[in-house]
């Protein structure tokens, strides 16, 4: 069964303090790794899809990278509006089922 | 325009009742999903439909029955509600199976 582990569970940063979130996965035949952002009381918002080791994608202050066993979401000079829960999910095997991690709650203080 | 919409946003009901949650997407996607997010915020797939055909049916009590009248709609009907059904239910859609999914705003179900 596919598994996704995200760390840390919670992360507090000062505005401008860069850091990284980790997503470790075990999957039978990775078809894609997805990053989502979820604000309180809202649905997950799609950020990135990564398909193969070595791939990188960027969007504003966020950069996602992928290796054969984990993915990192790097946040550069975060702002308070980056505060949210960041979810990682993998699509593996032949059943097209997305398996989510439990998320990292990021708080950026002004 | 809202891409994926759900109604109602909040649903409070008593044990034993039957309720439905509606979902509509205007993205022209072929695949739609239902997820359950529990109190620990863990998001888990329940069902997936592709072109009105059921393709994923996780280990969900048969009190839960999805219905897809057309490609743009996927409703969730729940019979004989139990306390443990309290959660936030999200609908999502994707262009095809395996593509990124776009989520609705969620329906918070509270069973008393």
XYZ file of N, CA, C and O in Angstrom:
888
model
N 0.840 -1.198 0.000
C 0.000 0.000 0.000
C 0.879 1.254 0.000
O 1.900 1.315 0.677
N 0.469 2.251 -0.783
C 1.223 3.506 -0.859
C 1.195 4.224 0.481
O 0.172 4.219 1.172
N 2.327 4.844 0.832
C 2.400 5.583 2.098
C 3.097 6.917 1.892
O 4.062 7.012 1.122
N 2.611 7.926 2.603
C 3.188 9.270 2.534
C 3.358 9.794 3.951
O 2.402 9.778 4.726
N 4.567 10.235 4.274
C 4.858 10.781 5.594
C 5.407 12.182 5.434
O 6.404 12.383 4.740
N 4.767 13.137 6.078
C 5.217 14.523 5.982
C 5.818 14.984 7.308
O 5.335 14.622 8.377
N 6.883 15.768 7.189
C 7.509 16.315 8.396
C 8.032 17.723 8.107
O 8.371 18.036 6.961
N 8.071 18.589 9.144
C 7.476 18.343 10.462
C 5.956 18.443 10.395
O 5.410 18.836 9.375
N 5.289 18.073 11.491
C 3.825 18.216 11.531
C 3.440 19.688 11.552
O 2.413 20.084 11.000
N 4.256 20.498 12.242
C 3.992 21.930 12.330
C 5.320 22.674 12.286
O 6.333 22.173 12.778
N 5.290 23.842 11.683
C 6.500 24.645 11.528
C 6.141 26.102 11.689
O 5.220 26.602 11.033
N 6.867 26.744 12.580
C 6.656 28.171 12.789
C 7.889 28.925 12.291
O 9.000 28.601 12.699
N 7.688 29.916 11.428
C 8.773 30.715 10.881
C 8.508 32.195 11.096
O 7.355 32.618 11.186
N 9.581 32.941 11.141
C 9.455 34.394 11.091
C 9.409 34.817 9.626
O 9.985 34.153 8.749
N 8.730 35.891 9.356
C 8.677 36.406 7.993
C 10.096 36.569 7.457
O 10.960 37.135 8.135
N 10.338 36.038 6.275
C 11.649 36.130 5.667
C 12.593 34.985 5.982
O 13.660 34.855 5.364
N 12.179 34.110 6.909
C 13.032 32.984 7.317
C 12.744 31.777 6.423
O 11.725 31.106 6.567
N 13.637 31.447 5.540
C 13.427 30.357 4.585
C 13.533 28.989 5.266
O 14.264 28.832 6.246
N 12.816 28.008 4.721
C 12.868 26.658 5.276
C 12.336 25.668 4.246
O 11.977 26.045 3.123
N 12.293 24.384 4.640
C 11.807 23.329 3.748
C 10.874 22.383 4.477
O 11.065 22.121 5.669
N 9.893 21.895 3.738
C 8.999 20.863 4.231
C 9.340 19.564 3.515
O 9.670 19.575 2.326
N 9.223 18.450 4.244
C 9.615 17.164 3.685
C 8.416 16.250 3.460
O 7.459 16.250 4.242
N 8.463 15.483 2.379
C 7.444 14.482 2.081
C 8.160 13.208 1.660
O 8.754 13.161 0.576
N 8.130 12.200 2.520
C 8.730 10.900 2.193
C 7.638 9.960 1.736
O 6.544 9.963 2.298
N 7.940 9.142 0.733
C 6.890 8.281 0.205
C 7.413 6.885 -0.133
O 8.590 6.703 -0.432
N 6.511 5.926 -0.056
C 6.759 4.602 -0.609
C 5.579 4.293 -1.505
O 4.422 4.394 -1.098
N 5.883 3.938 -2.727
C 4.818 3.728 -3.702
C 5.286 2.707 -4.723
O 6.468 2.622 -5.051
N 4.345 1.937 -5.222
C 4.664 0.972 -6.265
C 4.477 1.639 -7.616
O 3.366 1.748 -8.114
N 5.574 2.141 -8.178
C 5.482 2.786 -9.482
C 4.882 4.176 -9.403
O 3.691 4.348 -9.597
N 5.739 5.161 -9.125
C 5.232 6.533 -8.960
C 4.752 7.080 -10.300
O 5.496 7.145 -11.270
N 3.494 7.519 -10.316
C 2.952 8.166 -11.512
C 3.015 9.684 -11.384
O 3.015 10.393 -12.384
N 3.027 10.164 -10.118
C 3.098 11.599 -9.911
C 3.072 11.915 -8.432
O 2.502 11.169 -7.641
N 3.727 13.021 -8.051
C 3.680 13.504 -6.681
C 3.107 14.914 -6.728
O 3.547 15.744 -7.541
N 2.126 15.172 -5.883
C 1.377 16.418 -5.926
C 1.551 17.177 -4.616
O 1.541 16.581 -3.535
N 1.660 18.498 -4.721
C 1.643 19.369 -3.557
C 0.383 20.232 -3.613
O 0.032 20.788 -4.668
N -0.260 20.337 -2.440
C -1.450 21.163 -2.306
C -1.271 22.081 -1.101
O -0.559 21.766 -0.149
N -1.995 23.186 -1.143
C -2.078 24.098 0.000
C -3.520 24.098 0.470
O -4.452 24.161 -0.345
N -3.727 24.014 1.802
C -5.093 24.070 2.324
C -5.179 25.133 3.400
O -4.479 25.068 4.422
N -6.059 26.104 3.179
C -6.347 27.129 4.175
C -7.489 26.648 5.048
O -8.326 25.845 4.611
N -7.574 27.150 6.297
C -8.638 26.693 7.216
C -10.026 26.890 6.624
O -10.335 27.951 6.077
N -10.837 25.846 6.674
C -12.199 25.927 6.195
C -12.353 25.904 4.692
O -13.440 26.156 4.170
N -11.271 25.573 3.981
C -11.333 25.546 2.510
C -10.814 24.214 1.974
O -10.211 23.426 2.689
N -11.073 23.989 0.696
C -10.573 22.794 0.055
C -9.111 22.939 -0.334
O -8.606 24.058 -0.477
N -8.397 21.829 -0.509
C -7.004 21.889 -0.951
C -6.895 22.586 -2.303
O -7.722 22.376 -3.192
N -5.846 23.397 -2.432
C -5.582 24.135 -3.661
C -4.330 23.563 -4.308
O -3.272 23.496 -3.686
N -4.446 23.163 -5.568
C -3.331 22.543 -6.270
C -2.162 23.516 -6.441
O -2.365 24.672 -6.823
N -0.943 23.016 -6.162
C 0.272 23.804 -6.356
C 1.143 23.241 -7.481
O 1.422 23.928 -8.459
N 1.611 22.000 -7.317
C 2.576 21.425 -8.258
C 2.309 19.940 -8.489
O 1.792 19.269 -7.604
N 2.759 19.459 -9.650
C 2.897 18.033 -9.907
C 4.331 17.768 -10.332
O 4.882 18.494 -11.169
N 4.943 16.736 -9.745
C 6.281 16.294 -10.130
C 6.179 14.844 -10.575
O 5.490 14.044 -9.931
N 6.879 14.509 -11.650
C 6.709 13.177 -12.213
C 7.935 12.277 -12.093
O 7.802 11.051 -12.043
N 9.135 12.886 -12.069
C 10.316 12.028 -12.044
C 11.410 12.663 -11.206
O 11.467 13.895 -11.044
N 12.285 11.804 -10.674
C 13.385 12.257 -9.824
C 14.230 13.282 -10.560
O 14.542 13.119 -11.739
N 14.569 14.358 -9.838
C 15.360 15.424 -10.414
C 14.524 16.591 -10.913
O 15.042 17.671 -11.185
N 13.228 16.381 -11.010
C 12.356 17.437 -11.505
C 12.159 18.513 -10.440
O 12.122 18.212 -9.245
N 12.064 19.760 -10.856
C 11.834 20.890 -9.963
C 10.768 21.773 -10.581
O 10.711 21.923 -11.805
N 9.946 22.383 -9.701
C 8.963 23.355 -10.180
C 8.904 24.506 -9.195
O 9.069 24.310 -7.991
N 8.659 25.709 -9.715
C 8.631 26.904 -8.872
C 7.375 27.708 -9.111
O 6.836 27.745 -10.225
N 6.942 28.360 -8.028
C 5.811 29.271 -8.113
C 5.983 30.299 -7.010
O 5.890 29.952 -5.824
N 6.274 31.514 -7.402
C 6.505 32.608 -6.445
C 7.572 32.190 -5.435
O 8.707 31.906 -5.811
N 7.246 32.117 -4.164
C 8.250 31.812 -3.138
C 8.403 30.308 -2.890
O 9.166 29.906 -2.031
N 7.673 29.492 -3.619
C 7.686 28.051 -3.422
C 8.453 27.335 -4.528
O 8.340 27.679 -5.701
N 9.213 26.326 -4.105
C 9.927 25.479 -5.065
C 9.826 24.044 -4.604
O 10.172 23.736 -3.463
N 9.353 23.166 -5.477
C 9.200 21.759 -5.146
C 10.233 20.950 -5.901
O 10.483 21.185 -7.092
N 10.852 19.989 -5.185
C 11.843 19.106 -5.792
C 11.481 17.661 -5.494
O 10.738 17.375 -4.540
N 12.019 16.746 -6.294
C 11.661 15.332 -6.157
C 12.889 14.448 -6.297
O 13.703 14.642 -7.213
N 13.021 13.480 -5.362
C 14.009 12.421 -5.500
C 13.239 11.103 -5.570
O 12.013 11.104 -5.559
N 13.958 9.987 -5.566
C 13.277 8.698 -5.679
C 12.543 8.300 -4.404
O 11.698 7.404 -4.426
N 12.838 8.989 -3.305
C 12.195 8.598 -2.053
C 11.469 9.742 -1.343
O 10.712 9.499 -0.407
N 11.740 10.981 -1.763
C 11.114 12.092 -1.056
C 10.998 13.329 -1.944
O 11.629 13.428 -3.004
N 10.189 14.243 -1.449
C 10.038 15.528 -2.120
C 10.182 16.616 -1.065
O 9.835 16.410 0.111
N 10.703 17.741 -1.493
C 10.833 18.881 -0.604
C 10.064 20.057 -1.188
O 10.052 20.272 -2.401
N 9.447 20.803 -0.273
C 8.822 22.072 -0.662
C 9.620 23.159 0.040
O 9.564 23.283 1.264
N 10.395 23.883 -0.752
C 11.236 24.940 -0.204
C 10.460 26.250 -0.232
O 9.866 26.600 -1.264
N 10.501 26.957 0.886
C 9.814 28.249 0.963
C 10.873 29.321 1.215
O 11.530 29.301 2.262
N 10.996 30.213 0.270
C 12.020 31.255 0.339
C 11.393 32.569 0.786
O 10.402 33.017 0.205
N 11.977 33.157 1.823
C 11.506 34.448 2.357
C 9.996 34.466 2.506
O 9.299 35.277 1.866
N 9.450 33.567 3.320
C 7.984 33.473 3.422
C 7.354 34.726 3.996
O 7.986 35.483 4.758
N 6.078 34.901 3.644
C 5.274 35.998 4.148
C 4.115 35.410 4.957
O 3.773 34.219 4.788
N 3.497 36.214 5.810
C 2.372 35.692 6.617
C 1.277 35.036 5.784
O 0.670 34.059 6.226
N 1.060 35.511 4.560
C 0.017 34.918 3.724
C 0.383 33.516 3.208
O -0.465 32.830 2.616
N 1.596 33.083 3.454
C 1.984 31.708 3.119
C 1.547 30.720 4.204
O 1.692 29.498 4.033
N 1.038 31.223 5.302
C 0.570 30.358 6.382
C -0.591 29.510 5.896
O -1.577 30.039 5.354
N -0.465 28.193 6.065
C -1.479 27.238 5.597
C -0.982 25.843 5.952
O 0.137 25.673 6.441
N -1.817 24.851 5.676
C -1.362 23.462 5.750
C -0.958 23.027 4.347
O -1.711 23.224 3.391
N 0.226 22.454 4.237
C 0.719 21.992 2.947
C 0.639 20.468 2.909
O 1.174 19.781 3.778
N -0.059 19.973 1.906
C -0.314 18.547 1.760
C 0.468 17.980 0.590
O 0.563 18.601 -0.469
N 1.005 16.800 0.807
C 1.711 16.064 -0.239
C 0.887 14.817 -0.555
O 0.281 14.226 0.348
N 0.839 14.425 -1.803
C 0.088 13.236 -2.195
C 0.807 12.529 -3.332
O 1.453 13.171 -4.157
N 0.675 11.194 -3.359
C 1.297 10.429 -4.431
C 0.247 9.635 -5.186
O -0.746 9.191 -4.621
N 0.519 9.476 -6.462
C -0.316 8.652 -7.329
C 0.571 7.507 -7.792
O 1.587 7.725 -8.444
N 0.199 6.292 -7.443
C 1.062 5.166 -7.785
C 0.288 3.980 -8.298
O -0.945 3.965 -8.285
N 1.017 2.997 -8.765
C 0.426 1.745 -9.192
C -0.505 1.908 -10.372
O -0.318 2.777 -11.214
N -1.528 1.107 -10.370
C -2.422 1.110 -11.525
C -3.848 1.517 -11.178
O -4.754 1.402 -12.007
N -4.045 1.996 -9.932
C -5.432 2.264 -9.543
C -5.788 3.738 -9.544
O -6.901 4.074 -9.233
N -4.837 4.619 -9.894
C -5.103 6.050 -9.972
C -5.663 6.616 -8.676
O -6.415 7.577 -8.699
N -5.271 6.005 -7.552
C -5.751 6.494 -6.264
C -4.703 7.420 -5.663
O -3.549 7.050 -5.513
N -5.125 8.639 -5.291
C -4.228 9.621 -4.694
C -4.154 9.362 -3.197
O -5.184 9.332 -2.516
N -2.933 9.147 -2.674
C -2.725 8.928 -1.245
C -2.080 10.164 -0.644
O -0.988 10.564 -1.062
N -2.739 10.756 0.339
C -2.272 11.983 0.964
C -1.497 11.722 2.235
O -1.761 10.747 2.963
N -0.545 12.624 2.539
C 0.065 12.686 3.846
C -0.815 13.502 4.777
O -1.851 14.044 4.358
N -0.405 13.594 6.029
C -1.224 14.301 7.015
C -0.987 15.803 7.003
O -1.702 16.542 7.673
N 0.004 16.242 6.245
C 0.208 17.672 6.073
C 1.184 18.285 7.064
O 1.471 17.720 8.120
N 1.697 19.446 6.684
C 2.522 20.278 7.568
C 1.820 21.609 7.734
O 1.520 22.290 6.741
N 1.537 21.959 8.988
C 0.906 23.242 9.284
C 1.984 24.302 9.397
O 2.794 24.278 10.319
N 2.028 25.207 8.442
C 3.031 26.267 8.423
C 2.429 27.565 8.930
O 1.376 27.997 8.452
N 3.098 28.166 9.907
C 2.696 29.477 10.419
C 3.861 30.439 10.219
O 4.979 30.149 10.654
N 3.596 31.543 9.539
C 4.621 32.561 9.315
C 4.227 33.804 10.090
O 3.189 34.420 9.812
N 5.048 34.159 11.052
C 4.766 35.328 11.888
C 5.368 36.593 11.298
O 6.481 36.571 10.792
N 4.632 37.707 11.382
C 5.146 38.974 10.819
C 6.280 39.527 11.656
O 6.444 39.169 12.815
N -16.339 32.593 -11.526
C -17.074 31.327 -11.577
C -16.397 30.278 -10.713
O -15.196 30.086 -10.795
N -17.180 29.609 -9.883
C -16.632 28.563 -9.042
C -16.394 27.315 -9.873
O -17.292 26.850 -10.564
N -15.174 26.729 -9.783
C -14.838 25.585 -10.624
C -15.521 24.321 -10.120
O -16.142 23.594 -10.893
N -15.360 24.042 -8.815
C -15.993 22.884 -8.200
C -16.814 23.408 -7.022
O -16.262 24.040 -6.124
N -18.100 23.163 -7.063
C -18.969 23.670 -6.002
C -19.681 22.515 -5.309
O -19.938 21.466 -5.924
N -19.971 22.717 -4.035
C -20.661 21.715 -3.234
C -21.771 22.385 -2.453
O -21.619 23.524 -1.999
N -22.855 21.656 -2.266
C -23.926 22.126 -1.387
C -24.458 20.954 -0.579
O -24.583 19.840 -1.092
N -24.776 21.179 0.692
C -24.594 22.445 1.407
C -23.168 22.599 1.928
O -22.376 21.669 1.846
N -22.851 23.744 2.477
C -21.543 23.994 3.090
C -21.493 23.364 4.479
O -20.465 22.844 4.891
N -22.615 23.456 5.193
C -22.724 22.854 6.518
C -23.984 21.989 6.561
O -25.004 22.352 5.976
N -23.875 20.870 7.278
C -25.002 19.953 7.397
C -24.989 19.390 8.806
O -24.038 18.708 9.195
N -26.018 19.719 9.581
C -26.147 19.200 10.940
C -27.402 18.344 10.971
O -28.480 18.813 10.593
N -27.257 17.105 11.434
C -28.385 16.192 11.393
C -28.272 15.189 12.528
O -27.233 15.081 13.183
N -29.325 14.452 12.755
C -29.342 13.482 13.850
C -29.006 12.082 13.343
O -29.183 11.759 12.152
N -28.546 11.278 14.243
C -28.251 9.878 13.929
C -29.483 9.204 13.337
O -30.613 9.477 13.741
N -29.222 8.369 12.343
C -30.301 7.611 11.733
C -30.915 8.270 10.515
O -31.628 7.606 9.737
N -30.677 9.569 10.354
C -31.237 10.275 9.190
C -30.478 9.926 7.915
O -29.358 9.413 7.941
N -31.119 10.254 6.778
C -30.496 10.112 5.453
C -30.273 11.514 4.894
O -31.158 12.366 4.980
N -29.087 11.735 4.311
C -28.777 13.052 3.756
C -27.993 12.911 2.462
O -27.358 11.882 2.210
N -28.028 13.992 1.684
C -27.271 14.023 0.428
C -26.413 15.270 0.338
O -26.800 16.334 0.854
N -25.274 15.133 -0.317
C -24.402 16.259 -0.618
C -24.243 16.304 -2.139
O -24.016 15.261 -2.770
N -24.369 17.513 -2.692
C -24.289 17.646 -4.142
C -22.964 18.289 -4.556
O -22.426 19.128 -3.840
N -22.475 17.883 -5.705
C -21.233 18.434 -6.235
C -21.382 18.677 -7.728
O -21.910 17.835 -8.465
N -20.878 19.829 -8.171
C -20.908 20.168 -9.587
C -19.570 20.775 -9.975
O -18.993 21.563 -9.234
N -19.082 20.420 -11.155
C -17.856 21.046 -11.664
C -18.120 21.603 -13.066
O -18.806 20.967 -13.871
N -17.569 22.810 -13.301
C -17.763 23.454 -14.604
C -16.457 23.533 -15.381
O -16.270 24.430 -16.215
N -15.540 22.599 -15.094
C -14.233 22.593 -15.735
C -14.188 21.698 -16.970
O -13.154 21.631 -17.643
N -15.258 20.979 -17.223
C -15.272 20.059 -18.347
C -14.453 18.805 -18.107
O -14.055 18.119 -19.057
N -14.193 18.497 -16.836
C -13.380 17.327 -16.491
C -14.169 16.031 -16.645
O -15.400 16.006 -16.536
N -13.404 14.941 -16.857
C -14.032 13.625 -17.025
C -14.151 12.846 -15.726
O -14.949 11.917 -15.635
N -13.304 13.176 -14.740
C -13.228 12.361 -13.531
C -13.581 13.182 -12.300
O -13.141 14.318 -12.162
N -14.384 12.579 -11.418
C -14.786 13.253 -10.175
C -14.578 12.314 -8.997
O -14.580 11.086 -9.154
N -14.406 12.899 -7.826
C -14.020 12.144 -6.633
C -14.794 12.635 -5.409
O -15.196 13.795 -5.347
N -14.901 11.756 -4.432
C -15.320 12.136 -3.081
C -14.230 11.736 -2.105
O -13.720 10.604 -2.155
N -13.885 12.685 -1.208
C -12.914 12.460 -0.156
C -13.560 12.746 1.195
O -14.471 13.559 1.296
N -13.006 12.098 2.225
C -13.417 12.382 3.604
C -12.192 12.893 4.366
O -11.108 12.288 4.276
N -12.364 14.025 5.061
C -11.281 14.549 5.901
C -11.745 14.486 7.346
O -12.687 15.171 7.731
N -11.072 13.669 8.133
C -11.508 13.454 9.510
C -11.007 14.558 10.433
O -10.389 15.523 9.985
N -11.262 14.378 11.715
C -10.927 15.424 12.704
C -9.428 15.665 12.812
O -8.996 16.722 13.241
N -8.638 14.685 12.384
C -7.184 14.836 12.395
C -6.686 15.398 11.071
O -5.484 15.401 10.806
N -7.587 15.842 10.240
C -7.282 16.492 8.961
C -6.741 15.538 7.919
O -6.209 15.990 6.896
N -6.899 14.224 8.143
C -6.384 13.254 7.187
C -7.381 13.100 6.050
O -8.555 12.794 6.271
N -6.901 13.296 4.825
C -7.754 13.286 3.643
C -7.685 11.920 2.973
O -6.606 11.466 2.580
N -8.851 11.270 2.816
C -8.851 9.923 2.275
C -9.897 9.766 1.177
O -11.034 10.201 1.332
N -9.489 9.114 0.080
C -10.398 8.902 -1.048
C -11.517 7.950 -0.655
O -11.306 6.982 0.074
N -12.728 8.258 -1.119
C -13.853 7.355 -0.922
C -14.258 6.730 -2.255
O -14.352 5.518 -2.392
N -14.550 7.571 -3.225
C -15.037 7.111 -4.525
C -14.418 7.936 -5.640
O -14.033 9.086 -5.448
N -14.395 7.313 -6.830
C -13.983 8.038 -8.019
C -14.853 7.584 -9.183
O -15.122 6.391 -9.333
N -15.276 8.561 -9.987
C -16.075 8.273 -11.170
C -15.364 8.839 -12.386
O -14.877 9.965 -12.365
N -15.337 8.070 -13.455
C -14.799 8.554 -14.717
C -15.882 8.426 -15.782
O -16.352 7.319 -16.073
N -16.280 9.548 -16.358
C -17.365 9.523 -17.344
C -18.590 8.774 -16.836
O -19.138 7.912 -17.524
N -18.991 9.086 -15.640
C -20.182 8.535 -14.998
C -20.016 7.076 -14.575
O -20.975 6.462 -14.112
N -18.823 6.522 -14.717
C -18.608 5.127 -14.340
C -17.750 5.040 -13.084
O -16.682 5.673 -13.013
N -18.169 4.242 -12.104
C -17.433 4.076 -10.857
C -16.124 3.347 -11.120
O -16.118 2.253 -11.679
N -14.978 3.978 -10.715
C -13.691 3.337 -10.932
C -12.920 3.086 -9.643
O -12.069 2.211 -9.585
N -13.173 3.847 -8.610
C -12.567 3.600 -7.306
C -13.680 3.550 -6.273
O -14.510 4.440 -6.206
N -13.665 2.487 -5.491
C -14.642 2.342 -4.420
C -13.876 1.794 -3.230
O -13.654 0.588 -3.132
N -13.419 2.710 -2.364
C -12.612 2.289 -1.228
C -13.486 1.585 -0.190
O -14.696 1.469 -0.358
N -12.842 1.146 0.872
C -13.581 0.432 1.913
C -14.449 1.424 2.663
O -14.042 2.006 3.665
N -15.616 1.645 2.130
C -16.563 2.605 2.685
C -17.850 1.846 2.980
O -18.259 1.015 2.168
N -18.479 2.100 4.137
C -19.752 1.405 4.423
C -20.739 1.587 3.278
O -20.792 2.651 2.643
N -21.541 0.550 3.029
C -22.473 0.655 1.910
C -23.640 1.588 2.201
O -24.547 1.741 1.380
N -23.592 2.240 3.372
C -24.559 3.329 3.638
C -24.248 4.546 2.775
O -25.082 5.425 2.610
N -23.024 4.583 2.258
C -22.607 5.683 1.387
C -22.808 5.252 -0.066
O -22.257 4.229 -0.494
N -23.554 6.047 -0.814
C -23.769 5.683 -2.220
C -23.593 6.920 -3.099
O -24.342 7.896 -2.978
N -22.590 6.888 -3.970
C -22.401 7.992 -4.911
C -23.316 7.812 -6.118
O -23.650 6.691 -6.494
N -23.684 8.947 -6.711
C -24.483 8.884 -7.932
C -24.024 9.978 -8.880
O -23.897 11.130 -8.481
N -23.796 9.609 -10.120
C -23.322 10.565 -11.113
C -24.329 10.655 -12.249
O -24.286 9.853 -13.177
N -25.211 11.650 -12.213
C -26.222 11.769 -13.273
C -25.621 12.177 -14.620
O -26.174 11.838 -15.657
N -24.520 12.912 -14.565
C -23.804 13.277 -15.782
C -22.359 13.606 -15.406
O -22.007 13.610 -14.222
N -21.522 13.894 -16.404
C -20.088 14.096 -16.143
C -19.802 15.246 -15.213
O -18.775 15.280 -14.557
N -20.687 16.211 -15.140
C -20.436 17.423 -14.358
C -20.922 17.318 -12.920
O -20.671 18.231 -12.127
N -21.606 16.261 -12.587
C -22.197 16.136 -11.252
C -21.866 14.795 -10.608
O -21.900 13.751 -11.269
N -21.542 14.866 -9.308
C -21.344 13.648 -8.527
C -21.899 13.916 -7.141
O -21.365 14.736 -6.408
N -22.983 13.233 -6.818
C -23.642 13.434 -5.536
C -23.302 12.285 -4.604
O -22.972 11.178 -5.035
N -23.396 12.576 -3.304
C -23.116 11.561 -2.287
C -24.310 11.442 -1.376
O -24.709 12.422 -0.744
N -24.893 10.254 -1.331
C -26.030 10.021 -0.462
C -25.591 9.128 0.690
O -24.884 8.129 0.476
N -26.009 9.501 1.898
C -25.618 8.734 3.073
C -26.873 8.307 3.827
O -27.687 9.158 4.217
N -27.025 7.016 4.012
C -28.169 6.474 4.755
C -27.808 6.223 6.211
O -26.638 5.966 6.542
N -28.818 6.264 7.056
C -28.663 5.882 8.472
C -27.392 6.469 9.087
O -26.501 5.738 9.554
N -27.314 7.764 9.105
C -26.106 8.449 9.564
C -25.711 8.048 10.977
O -26.568 7.848 11.858
N -24.387 7.926 11.181
C -23.827 7.573 12.479
C -22.909 8.692 12.957
O -22.438 9.508 12.162
N -22.638 8.690 14.277
C -21.782 9.722 14.854
C -20.423 9.776 14.144
O -19.873 10.849 13.903
N -19.889 8.619 13.800
C -18.573 8.524 13.171
C -18.527 9.074 11.756
O -17.440 9.198 11.177
N -19.680 9.397 11.206
C -19.706 9.981 9.858
C -19.394 11.471 9.893
O -19.192 12.083 8.838
N -19.362 12.049 11.078
C -19.042 13.468 11.208
C -17.646 13.728 10.668
O -16.675 13.100 11.099
N -17.552 14.632 9.718
C -16.274 14.922 9.045
C -16.536 16.020 8.026
O -17.673 16.484 7.871
N -15.475 16.397 7.332
C -15.637 17.288 6.184
C -15.497 16.445 4.920
O -14.537 15.681 4.778
N -16.453 16.572 4.022
C -16.447 15.804 2.785
C -16.122 16.746 1.630
O -16.731 17.796 1.464
N -15.121 16.342 0.841
C -14.688 17.152 -0.288
C -14.972 16.431 -1.593
O -14.688 15.237 -1.740
N -15.466 17.189 -2.527
C -15.595 16.728 -3.895
C -14.412 17.286 -4.685
O -13.892 18.362 -4.365
N -13.955 16.556 -5.680
C -12.844 17.018 -6.517
C -13.072 16.537 -7.941
O -13.860 15.621 -8.190
N -12.355 17.169 -8.875
C -12.418 16.704 -10.259
C -11.048 16.829 -10.903
O -10.199 17.606 -10.456
N -10.832 16.044 -11.944
C -9.590 16.133 -12.714
C -9.909 15.894 -14.182
O -10.919 15.270 -14.526
N -9.035 16.405 -15.036
C -9.236 16.286 -16.475
C -9.437 14.828 -16.872
O -10.347 14.485 -17.620
N -8.551 13.988 -16.380
C -8.654 12.542 -16.574
C -8.069 11.890 -15.331
O -7.501 12.565 -14.483
N -8.174 10.569 -15.245
C -7.524 9.855 -14.151
C -6.023 10.138 -14.187
O -5.413 10.128 -15.255
N -5.443 10.394 -12.999
C -4.004 10.587 -12.922
C -3.552 12.029 -13.052
O -2.388 12.324 -12.828
N -4.438 12.927 -13.409
C -4.090 14.335 -13.503
C -4.352 15.034 -12.172
O -5.019 14.478 -11.294
N -3.850 16.267 -12.051
C -4.066 16.994 -10.808
C -5.559 17.188 -10.575
O -6.332 17.352 -11.525
N -5.912 17.162 -9.286
C -7.318 17.257 -8.907
C -7.611 18.641 -8.331
O -6.784 19.233 -7.643
N -8.799 19.120 -8.618
C -9.255 20.413 -8.125
C -10.414 20.171 -7.170
O -11.373 19.478 -7.521
N -10.291 20.749 -5.983
C -11.209 20.452 -4.902
C -12.284 21.523 -4.726
O -12.054 22.712 -4.989
N -13.430 21.067 -4.241
C -14.483 21.976 -3.847
C -14.218 22.526 -2.451
O -13.227 22.152 -1.808
N -15.109 23.373 -1.950
C -14.890 24.024 -0.658
C -15.181 23.139 0.545
O -14.872 23.512 1.670
N -15.784 21.984 0.309
C -16.062 21.068 1.408
C -17.452 21.219 1.997
O -18.065 22.300 1.918
N -17.942 20.137 2.573
C -19.207 20.126 3.319
C -18.908 19.563 4.700
O -18.442 18.433 4.823
N -19.149 20.392 5.710
C -18.911 19.930 7.087
C -20.175 19.250 7.583
O -21.205 19.909 7.778
N -20.094 17.951 7.786
C -21.233 17.162 8.277
C -21.061 16.896 9.758
O -20.020 16.385 10.199
N -22.062 17.252 10.525
C -22.063 16.987 11.960
C -23.274 16.132 12.286
O -24.411 16.531 12.007
N -23.024 14.966 12.852
C -24.102 14.051 13.231
C -24.224 14.067 14.753
O -23.250 13.826 15.468
N -25.415 14.394 15.234
C -25.619 14.491 16.693
C -26.503 13.343 17.215
O -27.183 12.673 16.419
